[in-house]
Amino acid sequence: MVKSAPDRHQEIRDAVRALCAQFPDSYHREIDAQRAYPEAIVDALTAAGWLAALIPHEYGGSGLGLAEASVVMEEVNRSGGNAGACHGQMYNMGTLLRHGSEVQKRFYLPKIASGEWRLQSMGVTEPTSGTDTTKIRTTATRRGDRWVVNGQKVWISRIQHSDWMILLARTTPLAEVKKKTEGMSIFMVDLRAAEQSGMAVRPIANMVNHETNELFFENLELPAENLIGEEGQGFRYILDGLNAERTLIASECIGDGRWFIDRVTAYAGERVVFGRPIGQNQGVQFPIAEAFIEVEAADLMRFKACALFDAHEPCGTEANLAKYLAAKASWQAAGACLQFHGGFGFAHEYDVERKFRETRLYQVAPISTNLILSYVAEHVLGLPRSF
Ligand SMILES: Cc1cc2nc3c(=O)[nH]c(=O)nc-3n(C[C@H](O)[C@H](O)[C@H](O)COP(=O)(O)OP(=O)(O)OC[C@H]3O[C@@H](n4cnc5c(N)ncnc54)[C@H](O)[C@@H]3O)c2cc1C
């Protein structure tokens, strides 16, 4: 393994590494080939309490900070796995924790912490509105003691491996609100019950082994008590949760980046062509060195975002910057790793092509690189709004 500076999370790193070592490359490769869900590693991470890192002790979780949680996710990806299969379990509950009532927290969080319930899914994106979330068309209308949901979502991950989903829906029409960000609310959806009445699921085959789906709602009824927080404030609640999500995904990219650098450094040192290791050529060394530098820089921004988050300080800028830098760095490392494996980079048995596909997602989801640039231009630099 290529050395990075020792940090204060070494104990967590060692424990997660030891757990992940039980799941070698061949495990992840087979799961990918079968397009299966990595149940065994998700179960092991759950049983060890790692996915409950951010749930406070009083609700049965580990009560750790975002910095520690981010190291867990980083190590899963650095081991060759893909935390994307289960990262939702770590951060989706944040919305409930911050905005749910005490009764809701006592009802959901202990079971999420123990793994009895999975809250792996969050339904925001829609086919027509895309990134322009305030234009969502899924509605929830109050009828007596129920909310009735109609509409459609797309790209909603882990539905088939989750018990609950957090759903964003419009509760006041766009034309009737003062600000376009108002009038949306969030709900807890019991997925198995919903599938029996009013929610249809269509899996989307895609480039990575990532279980994601289109959802169709036709008069899906939700109990009134499934509303989280105040009606009409859902967009703000979802935004609140994004800083943790972006920082955790940045840490997964850092884990990927380190995995690529470990692999390509080892390979370039051993592969002999023209009578010397390919890694002796500066044309090979420099892109790897550059990727290493970028991963290390992203790592600093990740920990800066974590420190602010854990101190309950605003961290939107740092979370976005960390996600941007880390996704870019892991993609650069992926390119160098694939390139310098030559033809072997394309062979499944080297695992490079799989990780290459997996890390590419983070240029687009959960927020595209362009939208981060737009955030920085408008909210950090104060340039005129473009939308
Ligand atoms: C595998 C996968 C899993 C996902 N899981 C979930 C999930 O669990 N829950 C969920 O709610 N969503 C999920 N998503 C959706 C994801 O968050 C969106 O795909 C992403 O936010 C981009 O939205 P879009 O696909 O509608 O792209 P669009 O909004 O159509 O944008 C397409 C591209 O255009 C560019 N673009 C758009 N607007 C602008 C602009 N104003 N300025 C500059 N460039 C712009 C960007 O580069 C963007 O990538 C997932 C997506 C994928 C692929």
Short mmCIF file of C-alpha atoms and ligand atoms in Angstrom, two decimals:
data_model
loop_
_atom_site.label_atom_id
_atom_site.label_comp_id
_atom_site.label_asym_id
_atom_site.label_seq_id
_atom_site.Cartn_x
_atom_site.Cartn_y
_atom_site.Cartn_z
CA MET A 1 0.00 0.00 0.00
CA VAL A 2 1.29 3.47 -0.86
CA LYS A 3 1.90 5.39 2.36
CA SER A 4 -0.15 8.41 3.27
CA ALA A 5 0.56 10.52 6.32
CA PRO A 6 -0.59 8.77 9.52
CA ASP A 7 -3.73 10.34 10.93
CA ARG A 8 -5.64 10.19 14.19
CA HIS A 9 -8.07 7.65 12.81
CA GLN A 10 -5.62 4.78 12.54
CA GLU A 11 -7.60 2.52 14.90
CA ILE A 12 -10.74 2.88 12.82
CA ARG A 13 -8.76 2.34 9.63
CA ASP A 14 -7.22 -0.86 11.00
CA ALA A 15 -10.56 -2.23 12.20
CA VAL A 16 -12.38 -1.51 8.92
CA ARG A 17 -9.43 -2.85 6.91
CA ALA A 18 -9.50 -6.07 8.89
CA LEU A 19 -13.23 -6.46 8.24
CA CYS A 20 -12.85 -5.68 4.53
CA ALA A 21 -9.94 -8.11 4.22
CA GLN A 22 -12.52 -10.90 4.58
CA PHE A 23 -13.92 -9.74 1.23
CA PRO A 24 -11.15 -10.08 -1.35
CA ASP A 25 -11.15 -8.80 -4.94
CA SER A 26 -12.74 -12.04 -6.13
CA TYR A 27 -15.79 -11.38 -3.91
CA HIS A 28 -16.41 -7.93 -5.38
CA ARG A 29 -15.67 -9.17 -8.91
CA GLU A 30 -18.20 -11.98 -8.66
CA ILE A 31 -20.88 -9.74 -7.19
CA ASP A 32 -20.28 -7.29 -10.05
CA ALA A 33 -20.47 -10.03 -12.69
CA GLN A 34 -23.72 -11.33 -11.21
CA ARG A 35 -25.12 -7.81 -10.78
CA ALA A 36 -25.89 -8.93 -7.23
CA TYR A 37 -26.10 -6.97 -3.99
CA PRO A 38 -23.07 -7.35 -1.69
CA GLU A 39 -25.18 -8.60 1.24
CA ALA A 40 -22.33 -10.26 3.11
CA ILE A 41 -20.12 -7.18 3.40
CA VAL A 42 -23.08 -4.88 4.10
CA ASP A 43 -24.20 -7.27 6.86
CA ALA A 44 -20.69 -7.38 8.31
CA LEU A 45 -20.40 -3.57 8.31
CA THR A 46 -23.82 -3.33 9.94
CA ALA A 47 -23.08 -5.96 12.59
CA ALA A 48 -19.84 -4.18 13.49
CA GLY A 49 -21.81 -0.96 14.00
CA TRP A 50 -19.96 0.99 11.29
CA LEU A 51 -23.07 1.99 9.33
CA ALA A 52 -24.57 3.42 12.54
CA ALA A 53 -21.52 5.64 13.05
CA LEU A 54 -23.49 8.89 12.87
CA ILE A 55 -26.45 7.79 15.03
CA PRO A 56 -26.11 9.16 18.59
CA HIS A 57 -25.64 6.70 21.47
CA GLU A 58 -29.07 7.48 22.91
CA TYR A 59 -30.67 6.00 19.78
CA GLY A 60 -28.44 2.94 19.70
CA GLY A 61 -25.73 4.18 17.33
CA SER A 62 -21.98 4.62 17.70
CA GLY A 63 -22.18 8.40 18.19
CA LEU A 64 -19.12 9.12 16.07
CA GLY A 65 -18.42 12.26 14.04
CA LEU A 66 -18.42 12.74 10.29
CA ALA A 67 -14.61 12.51 10.23
CA GLU A 68 -14.71 8.96 11.63
CA ALA A 69 -17.65 7.99 9.43
CA SER A 70 -15.80 9.26 6.38
CA VAL A 71 -12.79 7.11 7.20
CA VAL A 72 -15.07 4.04 7.33
CA MET A 73 -16.38 4.74 3.83
CA GLU A 74 -12.91 5.54 2.52
CA GLU A 75 -11.53 2.24 3.77
CA VAL A 76 -14.37 0.23 2.20
CA ASN A 77 -13.53 1.71 -1.20
CA ARG A 78 -9.80 1.48 -0.65
CA SER A 79 -10.18 -2.24 0.04
CA GLY A 80 -11.60 -2.71 -3.47
CA GLY A 81 -15.25 -2.60 -2.42
CA ASN A 82 -17.93 -0.04 -3.21
CA ALA A 83 -19.53 1.77 -0.29
CA GLY A 84 -22.16 3.03 -2.72
CA ALA A 85 -24.05 -0.16 -1.94
CA CYS A 86 -24.72 1.00 1.62
CA HIS A 87 -23.66 4.62 2.19
CA GLY A 88 -27.33 5.69 2.28
CA GLN A 89 -27.73 3.80 5.55
CA MET A 90 -25.13 6.06 7.08
CA TYR A 91 -26.41 9.47 6.02
CA ASN A 92 -30.10 9.28 5.04
CA MET A 93 -31.09 9.10 8.68
CA GLY A 94 -29.53 12.56 9.23
CA THR A 95 -32.73 14.20 7.98
CA LEU A 96 -34.73 12.25 10.55
CA LEU A 97 -32.21 13.00 13.28
CA ARG A 98 -32.22 16.74 12.64
CA HIS A 99 -35.84 17.34 11.72
CA GLY A 100 -37.87 14.38 13.02
CA SER A 101 -39.94 14.56 16.21
CA GLU A 102 -38.70 12.78 19.33
CA VAL A 103 -41.40 10.14 18.78
CA GLN A 104 -40.18 9.55 15.20
CA LYS A 105 -36.55 9.37 16.30
CA ARG A 106 -37.35 6.82 19.01
CA PHE A 107 -39.41 4.82 16.53
CA TYR A 108 -36.95 4.67 13.63
CA LEU A 109 -33.38 5.30 14.77
CA PRO A 110 -32.76 2.33 17.12
CA LYS A 111 -33.93 -0.11 14.43
CA ILE A 112 -31.83 1.63 11.79
CA ALA A 113 -28.84 1.53 14.15
CA SER A 114 -29.21 -2.21 14.74
CA GLY A 115 -29.72 -2.87 11.04
CA GLU A 116 -33.17 -4.36 11.61
CA TRP A 117 -34.42 -1.64 9.27
CA ARG A 118 -32.53 -0.26 6.35
CA LEU A 119 -33.09 3.38 5.43
CA GLN A 120 -30.95 3.21 2.32
CA SER A 121 -33.11 5.16 -0.13
CA MET A 122 -33.84 8.80 -0.78
CA GLY A 123 -36.24 9.76 -3.57
CA VAL A 124 -35.53 13.22 -4.98
CA THR A 125 -34.63 13.07 -8.70
CA GLU A 126 -37.38 13.07 -11.32
CA PRO A 127 -37.18 12.44 -15.06
CA THR A 128 -38.57 15.83 -16.10
CA SER A 129 -37.00 18.17 -13.53
CA GLY A 130 -33.53 16.56 -13.27
CA THR A 131 -31.17 18.77 -11.31
CA ASP A 132 -33.77 21.54 -11.09
CA THR A 133 -35.30 20.05 -7.94
CA THR A 134 -37.76 22.86 -7.22
CA LYS A 135 -39.65 21.82 -10.37
CA ILE A 136 -40.46 18.31 -9.13
CA ARG A 137 -43.92 17.15 -10.13
CA THR A 138 -44.51 14.41 -7.56
CA THR A 139 -47.24 15.65 -5.25
CA ALA A 140 -48.50 14.68 -1.81
CA THR A 141 -52.02 15.84 -0.97
CA ARG A 142 -53.49 15.70 2.53
CA ARG A 143 -56.75 13.72 2.80
CA GLY A 144 -57.91 13.27 6.38
CA ASP A 145 -55.26 11.36 8.30
CA ARG A 146 -53.36 10.38 5.11
CA TRP A 147 -51.11 11.88 2.46
CA VAL A 148 -51.80 10.72 -1.08
CA VAL A 149 -48.77 10.62 -3.36
CA ASN A 150 -48.81 10.77 -7.18
CA GLY A 151 -45.93 11.17 -9.59
CA GLN A 152 -42.67 9.61 -10.65
CA LYS A 153 -39.04 9.41 -9.54
CA VAL A 154 -35.97 8.17 -11.36
CA TRP A 155 -32.56 6.80 -10.34
CA ILE A 156 -33.69 5.95 -6.83
CA SER A 157 -31.05 3.66 -5.40
CA ARG A 158 -31.23 0.57 -3.17
CA ILE A 159 -35.05 0.34 -3.13
CA GLN A 160 -34.86 -3.43 -3.30
CA HIS A 161 -32.41 -3.53 -0.39
CA SER A 162 -34.04 -1.02 1.87
CA ASP A 163 -37.08 -1.05 4.16
CA TRP A 164 -37.67 2.69 4.14
CA MET A 165 -37.22 5.64 1.80
CA ILE A 166 -37.21 9.37 2.42
CA LEU A 167 -39.40 10.93 -0.26
CA LEU A 168 -39.48 14.56 -1.41
CA ALA A 169 -42.84 15.66 -2.82
CA ARG A 170 -44.62 18.93 -3.52
CA THR A 171 -47.35 19.68 -0.98
CA THR A 172 -48.14 23.20 -2.27
CA PRO A 173 -48.15 23.87 -6.03
CA LEU A 174 -45.19 25.88 -7.32
CA ALA A 175 -47.53 28.63 -8.55
CA GLU A 176 -48.83 29.17 -5.00
CA VAL A 177 -45.54 29.60 -3.11
CA LYS A 178 -43.58 32.83 -2.60
CA LYS A 179 -40.19 31.14 -3.02
CA LYS A 180 -39.74 28.16 -5.34
CA THR A 181 -37.87 26.30 -2.59
CA GLU A 182 -40.98 26.34 -0.39
CA GLY A 183 -43.98 24.02 -0.56
CA MET A 184 -42.08 20.70 -0.65
CA SER A 185 -42.19 18.18 2.19
CA ILE A 186 -40.45 14.96 3.13
CA PHE A 187 -42.03 11.68 4.14
CA MET A 188 -40.98 8.29 5.39
CA VAL A 189 -42.18 5.60 3.00
CA ASP A 190 -42.48 1.99 4.11
CA LEU A 191 -41.22 0.43 0.88
CA ARG A 192 -42.63 -3.07 1.19
CA ALA A 193 -46.06 -1.74 2.11
CA ALA A 194 -45.88 0.83 -0.72
CA GLU A 195 -45.10 -1.88 -3.27
CA GLN A 196 -48.39 -3.54 -2.31
CA SER A 197 -50.44 -0.41 -2.90
CA GLY A 198 -49.60 2.52 -5.11
CA MET A 199 -45.85 2.31 -5.84
CA ALA A 200 -44.43 0.45 -8.83
CA VAL A 201 -40.68 -0.18 -9.17
CA ARG A 202 -38.79 -0.55 -12.45
CA PRO A 203 -35.08 -1.38 -12.05
CA ILE A 204 -32.69 0.51 -14.35
CA ALA A 205 -29.88 -1.58 -15.83
CA ASN A 206 -26.80 0.63 -15.77
CA MET A 207 -23.04 0.86 -16.24
CA VAL A 208 -22.14 -0.03 -12.65
CA ASN A 209 -23.48 -2.71 -10.37
CA HIS A 210 -25.63 -0.18 -8.58
CA GLU A 211 -29.22 -1.09 -7.80
CA THR A 212 -31.25 1.88 -8.91
CA ASN A 213 -34.84 2.30 -10.07
CA GLU A 214 -37.66 4.24 -11.57
CA LEU A 215 -40.61 4.66 -9.21
CA PHE A 216 -44.22 5.31 -10.19
CA PHE A 217 -46.71 6.53 -7.60
CA GLU A 218 -50.43 6.22 -8.15
CA ASN A 219 -52.49 7.25 -5.14
CA LEU A 220 -49.93 5.89 -2.71
CA GLU A 221 -51.34 6.53 0.77
CA LEU A 222 -49.03 7.45 3.64
CA PRO A 223 -50.11 7.89 7.26
CA ALA A 224 -50.10 11.57 8.34
CA GLU A 225 -47.42 10.84 10.94
CA ASN A 226 -44.94 9.91 8.19
CA LEU A 227 -44.37 13.60 7.43
CA ILE A 228 -40.97 14.67 8.80
CA GLY A 229 -40.73 18.13 10.32
CA GLU A 230 -42.85 20.99 9.11
CA GLU A 231 -44.96 20.77 5.98
CA GLY A 232 -43.44 22.84 3.16
CA GLN A 233 -39.87 22.86 4.53
CA GLY A 234 -38.68 19.61 2.94
CA PHE A 235 -36.31 21.15 0.40
CA ARG A 236 -34.38 22.89 3.16
CA TYR A 237 -34.25 19.65 5.16
CA ILE A 238 -32.89 17.73 2.18
CA LEU A 239 -30.25 20.43 1.55
CA ASP A 240 -29.19 20.18 5.20
CA GLY A 241 -28.36 16.52 4.69
CA LEU A 242 -26.36 17.02 1.53
CA ASN A 243 -23.22 18.27 3.24
CA ALA A 244 -22.76 14.95 5.03
CA GLU A 245 -23.59 13.03 1.84
CA ARG A 246 -21.12 15.00 -0.28
CA THR A 247 -18.34 14.70 2.28
CA LEU A 248 -18.86 10.95 2.68
CA ILE A 249 -18.87 10.44 -1.07
CA ALA A 250 -15.71 12.54 -1.30
CA SER A 251 -14.12 10.11 1.14
CA GLU A 252 -15.22 7.16 -1.02
CA CYS A 253 -13.52 8.82 -3.98
CA ILE A 254 -10.39 9.28 -1.87
CA GLY A 255 -10.53 5.56 -1.06
CA ASP A 256 -10.90 4.79 -4.77
CA GLY A 257 -8.04 7.16 -5.64
CA ARG A 258 -5.76 5.41 -3.16
CA TRP A 259 -6.79 1.99 -4.45
CA PHE A 260 -5.92 3.01 -8.03
CA ILE A 261 -2.60 4.50 -6.95
CA ASP A 262 -1.71 1.38 -4.91
CA ARG A 263 -2.47 -0.86 -7.85
CA VAL A 264 -0.82 1.14 -10.60
CA THR A 265 2.30 1.80 -8.53
CA ALA A 266 2.74 -1.90 -7.84
CA TYR A 267 2.06 -2.84 -11.46
CA ALA A 268 4.31 -0.15 -12.96
CA GLY A 269 7.13 -1.29 -10.70
CA GLU A 270 6.85 -4.90 -11.90
CA ARG A 271 5.84 -4.76 -15.53
CA VAL A 272 8.98 -4.91 -17.67
CA VAL A 273 8.85 -3.67 -21.29
CA PHE A 274 11.84 -2.45 -23.32
CA GLY A 275 14.07 -4.10 -20.73
CA ARG A 276 12.98 -2.02 -17.74
CA PRO A 277 9.95 -1.51 -15.49
CA ILE A 278 7.43 0.78 -17.16
CA GLY A 279 7.39 2.81 -13.94
CA GLN A 280 10.97 3.90 -14.66
CA ASN A 281 9.67 6.12 -17.47
CA GLN A 282 8.73 9.61 -16.39
CA GLY A 283 5.84 9.53 -18.87
CA VAL A 284 4.40 6.82 -16.63
CA GLN A 285 5.53 8.26 -13.29
CA PHE A 286 4.18 11.76 -13.68
CA PRO A 287 0.45 11.07 -14.16
CA ILE A 288 0.58 8.73 -11.15
CA ALA A 289 2.43 11.32 -9.06
CA GLU A 290 -0.06 13.97 -10.15
CA ALA A 291 -3.02 11.79 -9.15
CA PHE A 292 -1.37 11.14 -5.77
CA ILE A 293 -0.93 14.88 -5.16
CA GLU A 294 -4.56 15.54 -6.07
CA VAL A 295 -5.88 12.77 -3.81
CA GLU A 296 -3.84 14.13 -0.89
CA ALA A 297 -5.17 17.66 -1.50
CA ALA A 298 -8.75 16.36 -1.66
CA ASP A 299 -8.12 14.54 1.61
CA LEU A 300 -7.30 17.83 3.36
CA MET A 301 -10.50 19.44 2.10
CA ARG A 302 -12.48 16.36 3.19
CA PHE A 303 -11.17 16.68 6.75
CA LYS A 304 -11.78 20.44 6.71
CA ALA A 305 -15.43 19.81 5.78
CA CYS A 306 -15.69 17.12 8.47
CA ALA A 307 -14.20 19.36 11.16
CA LEU A 308 -16.70 22.14 10.40
CA PHE A 309 -19.62 19.70 10.22
CA ASP A 310 -18.65 18.09 13.51
CA ALA A 311 -18.34 21.53 15.12
CA HIS A 312 -21.87 22.37 13.84
CA GLU A 313 -20.42 25.17 11.70
CA PRO A 314 -21.58 25.94 8.15
CA CYS A 315 -19.69 23.64 5.77
CA GLY A 316 -21.57 23.80 2.46
CA THR A 317 -18.63 25.27 0.58
CA GLU A 318 -16.09 22.83 1.98
CA ALA A 319 -18.36 19.81 1.43
CA ASN A 320 -18.84 20.83 -2.20
CA LEU A 321 -15.14 21.52 -2.70
CA ALA A 322 -14.21 18.18 -1.13
CA LYS A 323 -16.64 16.31 -3.40
CA TYR A 324 -15.35 18.17 -6.47
CA LEU A 325 -11.66 17.65 -5.70
CA ALA A 326 -12.03 14.03 -4.62
CA ALA A 327 -14.17 12.98 -7.59
CA LYS A 328 -11.72 14.65 -9.95
CA ALA A 329 -8.70 13.10 -8.23
CA SER A 330 -10.16 9.58 -8.22
CA TRP A 331 -11.05 9.89 -11.89
CA GLN A 332 -7.52 11.04 -12.70
CA ALA A 333 -6.09 8.14 -10.70
CA ALA A 334 -8.51 5.77 -12.46
CA GLY A 335 -7.30 7.00 -15.86
CA ALA A 336 -3.64 6.49 -14.96
CA CYS A 337 -4.34 3.07 -13.47
CA LEU A 338 -6.24 1.85 -16.52
CA GLN A 339 -3.73 3.36 -18.95
CA PHE A 340 -0.62 1.86 -17.36
CA HIS A 341 -2.15 -1.57 -16.99
CA GLY A 342 -2.25 -1.54 -20.79
CA GLY A 343 -4.53 -4.24 -22.14
CA PHE A 344 -4.72 -5.91 -18.74
CA GLY A 345 -6.61 -2.91 -17.39
CA PHE A 346 -9.56 -4.11 -19.46
CA ALA A 347 -9.51 -7.64 -18.05
CA HIS A 348 -12.08 -8.27 -15.33
CA GLU A 349 -9.57 -10.20 -13.25
CA TYR A 350 -7.49 -7.07 -12.56
CA ASP A 351 -10.53 -5.23 -11.13
CA VAL A 352 -9.34 -1.94 -12.62
CA GLU A 353 -12.14 -1.63 -15.17
CA ARG A 354 -14.74 -2.27 -12.45
CA LYS A 355 -13.38 0.40 -10.12
CA PHE A 356 -12.95 2.71 -13.16
CA ARG A 357 -16.68 2.39 -13.92
CA GLU A 358 -17.64 2.79 -10.28
CA THR A 359 -15.68 5.96 -9.62
CA ARG A 360 -16.89 7.64 -12.84
CA LEU A 361 -20.37 7.92 -11.36
CA TYR A 362 -19.23 10.62 -8.97
CA GLN A 363 -18.72 13.17 -11.74
CA VAL A 364 -22.51 13.03 -12.19
CA ALA A 365 -24.18 11.87 -8.96
CA PRO A 366 -25.29 12.79 -6.39
CA ILE A 367 -24.43 16.20 -7.82
CA SER A 368 -22.73 16.86 -11.12
CA THR A 369 -19.40 18.65 -11.28
CA ASN A 370 -21.00 21.53 -13.20
CA LEU A 371 -23.51 22.16 -10.44
CA ILE A 372 -20.68 22.40 -7.89
CA LEU A 373 -18.92 24.93 -10.11
CA SER A 374 -22.17 26.84 -10.35
CA TYR A 375 -22.54 26.76 -6.53
CA VAL A 376 -19.03 28.15 -6.08
CA ALA A 377 -19.48 30.81 -8.76
CA GLU A 378 -22.75 32.09 -7.35
CA HIS A 379 -22.71 31.38 -3.62
CA VAL A 380 -19.01 31.71 -2.85
CA LEU A 381 -17.82 34.23 -5.44
CA GLY A 382 -21.05 36.18 -5.64
CA LEU A 383 -21.35 36.07 -9.43
CA PRO A 384 -24.84 36.66 -10.90
CA ARG A 385 -27.22 33.71 -10.66
CA SER A 386 -27.59 31.72 -13.86
CA PHE A 387 -30.80 29.94 -12.83
C1 LIG B 1 -26.36 5.35 -10.47
C2 LIG B 1 -27.15 6.54 -10.00
C3 LIG B 1 -27.71 6.54 -8.74
C4 LIG B 1 -28.50 7.62 -8.31
N1 LIG B 1 -29.14 7.55 -7.09
C5 LIG B 1 -30.04 8.52 -6.75
C6 LIG B 1 -30.85 8.39 -5.58
O1 LIG B 1 -30.72 7.43 -4.81
N2 LIG B 1 -31.77 9.34 -5.30
C7 LIG B 1 -31.95 10.43 -6.12
O2 LIG B 1 -32.81 11.25 -5.83
N3 LIG B 1 -31.20 10.58 -7.25
C8 LIG B 1 -30.26 9.66 -7.59
N4 LIG B 1 -29.50 9.78 -8.73
C9 LIG B 1 -29.73 10.93 -9.60
C10 LIG B 1 -28.57 11.90 -9.65
O3 LIG B 1 -28.53 12.64 -8.46
C11 LIG B 1 -28.79 12.75 -10.90
O4 LIG B 1 -28.56 11.91 -12.02
C12 LIG B 1 -27.88 13.93 -10.94
O5 LIG B 1 -28.21 14.83 -9.91
C13 LIG B 1 -27.98 14.65 -12.28
O6 LIG B 1 -29.35 14.87 -12.60
P1 LIG B 1 -29.91 14.43 -14.04
O7 LIG B 1 -29.49 13.03 -14.29
O8 LIG B 1 -31.36 14.71 -14.11
O9 LIG B 1 -29.13 15.37 -15.02
P2 LIG B 1 -29.63 16.74 -15.67
O10 LIG B 1 -30.20 17.65 -14.64
O11 LIG B 1 -30.44 16.40 -16.85
O12 LIG B 1 -28.24 17.32 -16.14
C14 LIG B 1 -27.42 16.63 -17.11
C15 LIG B 1 -26.06 17.27 -17.14
O13 LIG B 1 -26.18 18.59 -17.62
C16 LIG B 1 -25.33 19.46 -16.93
N5 LIG B 1 -26.13 20.57 -16.37
C17 LIG B 1 -27.44 20.56 -15.99
N6 LIG B 1 -27.83 21.78 -15.59
C18 LIG B 1 -26.75 22.57 -15.70
C19 LIG B 1 -26.50 23.95 -15.42
N7 LIG B 1 -27.45 24.77 -14.95
N8 LIG B 1 -25.24 24.44 -15.65
C20 LIG B 1 -24.28 23.63 -16.14
N9 LIG B 1 -24.46 22.32 -16.40
C21 LIG B 1 -25.67 21.81 -16.20
C22 LIG B 1 -24.60 18.64 -15.84
O14 LIG B 1 -23.32 18.30 -16.30
C23 LIG B 1 -25.42 17.38 -15.73
O15 LIG B 1 -24.61 16.27 -15.44
C24 LIG B 1 -28.67 8.74 -9.15
C25 LIG B 1 -28.05 8.76 -10.42
C26 LIG B 1 -27.32 7.68 -10.86
C27 LIG B 1 -26.71 7.71 -12.24
#
